Coordinates of C-alpha atoms and ligand atoms in Angstrom, one line a residue:
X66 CA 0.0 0.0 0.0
X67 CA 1.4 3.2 -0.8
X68 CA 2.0 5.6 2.4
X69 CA -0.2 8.0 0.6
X70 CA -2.9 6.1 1.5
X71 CA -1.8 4.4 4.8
X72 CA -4.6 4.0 7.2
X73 CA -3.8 6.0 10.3
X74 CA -5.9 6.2 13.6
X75 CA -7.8 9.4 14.9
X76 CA -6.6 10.7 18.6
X77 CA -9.0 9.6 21.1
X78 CA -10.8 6.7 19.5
X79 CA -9.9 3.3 19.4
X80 CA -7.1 2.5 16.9
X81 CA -8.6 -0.2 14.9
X82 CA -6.6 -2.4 12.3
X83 CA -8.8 -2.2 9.3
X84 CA -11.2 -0.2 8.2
X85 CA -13.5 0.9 11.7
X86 CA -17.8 0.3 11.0
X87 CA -19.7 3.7 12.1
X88 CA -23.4 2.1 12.2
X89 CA -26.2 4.8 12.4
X90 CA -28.8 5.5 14.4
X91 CA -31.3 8.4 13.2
X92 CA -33.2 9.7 16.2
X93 CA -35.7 11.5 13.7
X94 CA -39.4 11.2 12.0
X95 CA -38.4 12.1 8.7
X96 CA -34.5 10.4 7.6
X97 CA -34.9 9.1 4.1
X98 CA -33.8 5.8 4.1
X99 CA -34.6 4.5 8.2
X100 CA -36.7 7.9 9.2
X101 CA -38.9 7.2 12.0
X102 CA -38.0 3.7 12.9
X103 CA -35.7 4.6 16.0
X104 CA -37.8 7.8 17.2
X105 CA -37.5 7.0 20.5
X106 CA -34.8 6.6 23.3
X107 CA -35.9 3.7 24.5
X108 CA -35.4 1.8 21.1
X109 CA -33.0 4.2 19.6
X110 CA -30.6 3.1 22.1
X111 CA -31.5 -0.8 21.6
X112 CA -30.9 -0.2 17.9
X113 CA -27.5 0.9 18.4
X114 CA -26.9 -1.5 20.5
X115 CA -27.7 -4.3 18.2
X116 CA -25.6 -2.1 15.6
X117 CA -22.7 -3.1 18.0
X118 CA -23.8 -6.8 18.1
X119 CA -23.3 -7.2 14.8
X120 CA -19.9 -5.9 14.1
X121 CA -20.1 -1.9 14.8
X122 CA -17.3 -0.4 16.5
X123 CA -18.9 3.2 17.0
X124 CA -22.3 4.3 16.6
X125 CA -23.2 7.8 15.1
X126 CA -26.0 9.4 16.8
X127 CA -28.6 12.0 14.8
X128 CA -31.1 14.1 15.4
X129 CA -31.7 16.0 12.5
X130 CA -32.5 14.9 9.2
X131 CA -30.4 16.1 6.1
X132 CA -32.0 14.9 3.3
X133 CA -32.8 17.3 0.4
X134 CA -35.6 19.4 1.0
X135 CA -35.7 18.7 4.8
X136 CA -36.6 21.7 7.3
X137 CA -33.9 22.2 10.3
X138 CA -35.6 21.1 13.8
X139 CA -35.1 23.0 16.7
X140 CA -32.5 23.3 19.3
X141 CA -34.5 22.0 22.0
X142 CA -35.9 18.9 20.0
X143 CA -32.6 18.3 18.7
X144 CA -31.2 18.2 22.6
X145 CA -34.1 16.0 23.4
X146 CA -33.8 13.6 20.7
X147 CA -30.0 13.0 21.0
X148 CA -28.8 13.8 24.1
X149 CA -30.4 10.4 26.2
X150 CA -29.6 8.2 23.1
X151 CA -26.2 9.5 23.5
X152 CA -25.9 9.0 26.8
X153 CA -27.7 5.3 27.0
X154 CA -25.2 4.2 24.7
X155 CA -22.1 5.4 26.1
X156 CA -23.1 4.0 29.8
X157 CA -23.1 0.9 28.1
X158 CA -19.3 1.4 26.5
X159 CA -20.3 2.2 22.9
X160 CA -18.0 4.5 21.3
X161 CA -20.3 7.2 20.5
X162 CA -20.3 9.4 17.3
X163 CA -23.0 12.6 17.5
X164 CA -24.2 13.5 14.3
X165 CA -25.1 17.6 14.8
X166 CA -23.9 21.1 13.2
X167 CA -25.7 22.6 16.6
X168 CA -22.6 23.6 18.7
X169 CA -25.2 23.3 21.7
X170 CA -25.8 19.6 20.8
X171 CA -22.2 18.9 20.6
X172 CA -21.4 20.4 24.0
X173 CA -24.0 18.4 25.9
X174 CA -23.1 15.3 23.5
X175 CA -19.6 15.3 24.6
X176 CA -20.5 16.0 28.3
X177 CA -23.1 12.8 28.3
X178 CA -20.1 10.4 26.8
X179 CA -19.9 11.1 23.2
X180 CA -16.8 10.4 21.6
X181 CA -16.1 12.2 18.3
X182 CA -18.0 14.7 16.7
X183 CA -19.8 14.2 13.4
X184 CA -20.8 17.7 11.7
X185 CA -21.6 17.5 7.7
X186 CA -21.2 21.3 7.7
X187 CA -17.6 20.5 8.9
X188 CA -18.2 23.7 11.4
X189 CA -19.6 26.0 8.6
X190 CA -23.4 26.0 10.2
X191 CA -22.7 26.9 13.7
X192 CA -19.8 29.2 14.4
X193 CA -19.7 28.2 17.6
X194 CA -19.1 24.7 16.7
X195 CA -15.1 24.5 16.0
X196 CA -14.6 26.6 19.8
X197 CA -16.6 23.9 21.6
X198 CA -15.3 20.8 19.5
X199 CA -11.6 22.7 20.3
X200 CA -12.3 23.1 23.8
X201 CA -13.1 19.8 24.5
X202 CA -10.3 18.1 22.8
X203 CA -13.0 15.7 20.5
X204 CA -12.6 14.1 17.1
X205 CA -13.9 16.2 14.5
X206 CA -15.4 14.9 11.2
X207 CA -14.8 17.7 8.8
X208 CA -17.6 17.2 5.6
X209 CA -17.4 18.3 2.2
X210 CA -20.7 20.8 2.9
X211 CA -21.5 23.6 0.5
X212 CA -24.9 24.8 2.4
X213 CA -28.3 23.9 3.0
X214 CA -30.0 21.3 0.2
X215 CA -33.2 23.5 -0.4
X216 CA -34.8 21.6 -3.1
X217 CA -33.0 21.1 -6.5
X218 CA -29.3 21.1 -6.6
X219 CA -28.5 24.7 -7.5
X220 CA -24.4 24.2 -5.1
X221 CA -24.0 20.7 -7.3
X222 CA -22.3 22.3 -10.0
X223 CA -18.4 21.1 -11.0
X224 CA -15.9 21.6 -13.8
X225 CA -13.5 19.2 -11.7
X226 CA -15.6 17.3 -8.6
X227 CA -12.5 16.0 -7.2
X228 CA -10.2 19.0 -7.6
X229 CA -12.9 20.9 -6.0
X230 CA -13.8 18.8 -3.3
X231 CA -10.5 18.1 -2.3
X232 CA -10.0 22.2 -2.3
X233 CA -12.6 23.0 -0.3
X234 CA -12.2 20.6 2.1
X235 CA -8.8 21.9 2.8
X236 CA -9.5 24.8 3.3
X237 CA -11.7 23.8 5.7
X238 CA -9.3 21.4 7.5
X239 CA -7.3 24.6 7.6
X240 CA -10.0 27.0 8.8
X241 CA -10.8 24.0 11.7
X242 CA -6.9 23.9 12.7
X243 CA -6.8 27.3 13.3
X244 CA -10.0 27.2 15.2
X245 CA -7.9 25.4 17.7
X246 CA -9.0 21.4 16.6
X247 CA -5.6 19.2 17.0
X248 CA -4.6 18.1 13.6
X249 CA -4.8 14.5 14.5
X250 CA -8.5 14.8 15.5
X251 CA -9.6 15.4 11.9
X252 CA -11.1 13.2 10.0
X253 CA -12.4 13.6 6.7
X254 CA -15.7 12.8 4.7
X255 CA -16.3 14.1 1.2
X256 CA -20.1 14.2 1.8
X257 CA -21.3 11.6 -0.5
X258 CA -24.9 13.1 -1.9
X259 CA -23.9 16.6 -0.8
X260 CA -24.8 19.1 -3.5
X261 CA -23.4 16.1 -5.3
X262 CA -25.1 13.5 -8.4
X263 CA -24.6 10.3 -9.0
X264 CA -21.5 10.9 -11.5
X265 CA -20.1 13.4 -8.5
X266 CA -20.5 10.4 -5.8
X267 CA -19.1 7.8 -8.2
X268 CA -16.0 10.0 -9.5
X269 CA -15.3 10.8 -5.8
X270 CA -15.3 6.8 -4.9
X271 CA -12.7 6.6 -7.7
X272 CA -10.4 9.1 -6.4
X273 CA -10.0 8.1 -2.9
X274 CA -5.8 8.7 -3.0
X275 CA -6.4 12.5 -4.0
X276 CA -8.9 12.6 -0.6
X277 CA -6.0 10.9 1.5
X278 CA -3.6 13.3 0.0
X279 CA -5.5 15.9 2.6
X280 CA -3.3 13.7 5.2
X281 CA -6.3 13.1 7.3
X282 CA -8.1 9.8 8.0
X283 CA -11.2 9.4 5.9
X284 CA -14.7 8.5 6.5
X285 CA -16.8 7.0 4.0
X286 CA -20.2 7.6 4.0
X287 CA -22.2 6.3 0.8
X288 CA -25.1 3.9 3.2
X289 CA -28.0 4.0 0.8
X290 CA -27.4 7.2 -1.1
X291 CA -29.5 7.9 -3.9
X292 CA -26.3 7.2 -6.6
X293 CA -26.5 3.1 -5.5
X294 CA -30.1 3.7 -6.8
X295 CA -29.1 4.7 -9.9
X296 CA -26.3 2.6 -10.1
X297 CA -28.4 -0.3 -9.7
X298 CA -31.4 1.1 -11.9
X299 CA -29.3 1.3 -14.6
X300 CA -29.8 3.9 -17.9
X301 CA -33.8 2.9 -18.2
X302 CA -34.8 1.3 -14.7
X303 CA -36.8 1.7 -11.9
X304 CA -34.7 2.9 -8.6
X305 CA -34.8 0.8 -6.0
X306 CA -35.7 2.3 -2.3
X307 CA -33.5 3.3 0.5
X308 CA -33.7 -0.3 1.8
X309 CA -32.9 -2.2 -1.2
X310 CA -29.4 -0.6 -1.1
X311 CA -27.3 -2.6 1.7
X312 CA -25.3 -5.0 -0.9
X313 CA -24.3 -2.1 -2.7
X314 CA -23.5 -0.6 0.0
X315 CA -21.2 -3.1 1.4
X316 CA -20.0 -3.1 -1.9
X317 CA -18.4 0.3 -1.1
X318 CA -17.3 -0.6 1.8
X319 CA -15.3 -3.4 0.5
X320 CA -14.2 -0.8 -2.0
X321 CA -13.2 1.7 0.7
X322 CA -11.7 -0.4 2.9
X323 CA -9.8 -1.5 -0.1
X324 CA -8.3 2.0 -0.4
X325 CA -7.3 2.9 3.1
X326 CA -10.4 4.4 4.5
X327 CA -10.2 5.0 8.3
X328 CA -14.0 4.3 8.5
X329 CA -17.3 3.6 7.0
X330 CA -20.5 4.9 7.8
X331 CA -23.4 2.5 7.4
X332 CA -27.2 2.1 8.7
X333 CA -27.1 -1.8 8.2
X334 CA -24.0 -2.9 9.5
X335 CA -23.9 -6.9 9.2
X336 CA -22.9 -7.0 5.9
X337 CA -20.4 -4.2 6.0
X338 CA -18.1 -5.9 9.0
X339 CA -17.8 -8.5 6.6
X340 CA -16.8 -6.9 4.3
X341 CA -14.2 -4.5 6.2
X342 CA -12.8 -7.6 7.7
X343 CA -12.6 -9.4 4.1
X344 CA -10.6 -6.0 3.1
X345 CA -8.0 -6.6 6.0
X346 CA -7.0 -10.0 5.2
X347 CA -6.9 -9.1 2.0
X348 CA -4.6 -6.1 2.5
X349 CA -2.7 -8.3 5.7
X350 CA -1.3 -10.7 2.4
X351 CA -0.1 -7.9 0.5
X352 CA 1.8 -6.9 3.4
X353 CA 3.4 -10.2 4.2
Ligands
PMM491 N1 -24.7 11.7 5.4 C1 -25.8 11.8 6.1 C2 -25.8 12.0 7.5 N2 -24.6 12.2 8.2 N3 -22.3 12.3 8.1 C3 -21.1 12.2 7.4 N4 -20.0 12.4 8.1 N5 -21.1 12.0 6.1 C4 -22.2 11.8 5.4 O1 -22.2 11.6 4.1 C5 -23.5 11.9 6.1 C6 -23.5 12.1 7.5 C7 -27.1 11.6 5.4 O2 -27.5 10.3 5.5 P1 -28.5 9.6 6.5 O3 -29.8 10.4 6.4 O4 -28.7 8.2 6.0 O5 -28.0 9.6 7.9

């Protein structure tokens, strides 16, 4: 493997030897692929923890949906969705991810045991969000965000989707750093579906190195997305739903493990530990 693309650990998490399994667990009504199905504490934190019985080695936390289209929730039902979920799961040892651009829900998400912080606006939404992830000494996530997805996909627009993604993301990796985050609790996510199509997605899949060459561990997170539809629809064919996507999805996890992802974030997680674990012995021959 070249060291371009060597997998390195994030400060303050587990270091795993292969690719880690982030499984997710959507506190909200309205997700669009598993919206609804843990809306409550009570069996949000069971789900999470059957994410872990089957192979997950941190579960991300959400409150808010960010699905095309979707309106923001409010601070206080973002605190009350996530917050207990949060903190059911860490009491029980589960290396816990929160999934937030609220600054607020970070804070009290680190305070009830949360591990790492997860924000797709990689600190753009809330200003207050690099301070309090910097204060704290967390993990940081840093998505490939370009706004709020308000219908259509006006920000989706590329001459070079790689170049530019890689671009922006550093300078927000460098805007983060100065805020104060270490350099070794960033990890990086190009935002799969982000202001992005199918071709943007796929291009992006192919060009892992050039994300590595950020030198930050990378998260992949393609669980479901709407280019596996097309993908599997091919040129003429129907789409298949949210829930129809979990081969192809361990498909890209394979794939990503394949190329030195730190980790993979998934809502059905069986499938993807096998294949992340596949990926290692795999990688574990060349090395011999
Ligand atoms: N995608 C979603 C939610 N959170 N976090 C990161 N780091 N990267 C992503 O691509 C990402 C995310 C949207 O998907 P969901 O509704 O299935 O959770």
């Amino acid at each position: 493997m070249s060291t371009q693309n060597e997998r390195t650990g994030v400060a303050g998490l587990p270091a795993w030897d292969r690719c880690a399994v982030m499984g997710v667990v959507n506190v909200t009504p309205d997700s669009f692929s598993d919206g609804g199905r843990w809306f409550d504490t009570t069996a949000a934190v069971k789900h999470g923890l059957d994410l872990v019985a089957e192979g997950a080695d941190l579960v991300d936390v959400g409150g808010e949906s960010t699905r095309p289209g979707a309106s923001r929730v409010d601070e206080a039902e973002e605190l009350r969705r996530v917050v207990p979920v949060v903190r059911g799961l860490a009491s029980e040892g589960v290396v816990v991810s929160v999934d937030t651009m609220r600054a607020s829900v970070a804070e009290q998400s680190l305070a009830a045991g949360a591990a790492l912080v997860n924000d797709v606006s990689g600190g753009l939404a809330d200003p207050a969000m690099v301070p309090v992830v910097a204060a704290a000494g967390a993990p940081f996530v840093v998505m490939h965000w370009r706004g709020f997805l308000a219908g259509g996909n006006v920000r989706g627009v590329y001459e070079d989707v790689v170049a530019e993604v890689v671009d922006e993301l550093h300078a927000r990796v460098e805007a983060v750093l100065a805020g104060g985050v270490a350099p070794d609790r960033v990890v990086v996510d190009p935002g799969l579906g982000f202001s992005k199509d199918a071709e943007h997605d796929i291009a992006l899949l192919a060009h892992l190195d050039r994300l590595h060459g950020l030198g930050h561990p990378l998260l992949v997170a393609a669980s479901r997305k709407r280019f596996l539809g097309r993908v599997l629809a091919g040129p003429e064919g129907t789409v298949p739903p949210a829930r129809e996507r979990d081969a192809a999805t361990a498909a890209v996890s394979a794939l990503a493990a394949h190329q030195g992802a730190w980790a993979v974030r998934v809502h059905e997680v069986r499938a993807t530990a096998d294949a992340v674990r596949v990926a290692r012995a795999v990688e574990g021959a060349r090395q011999r």
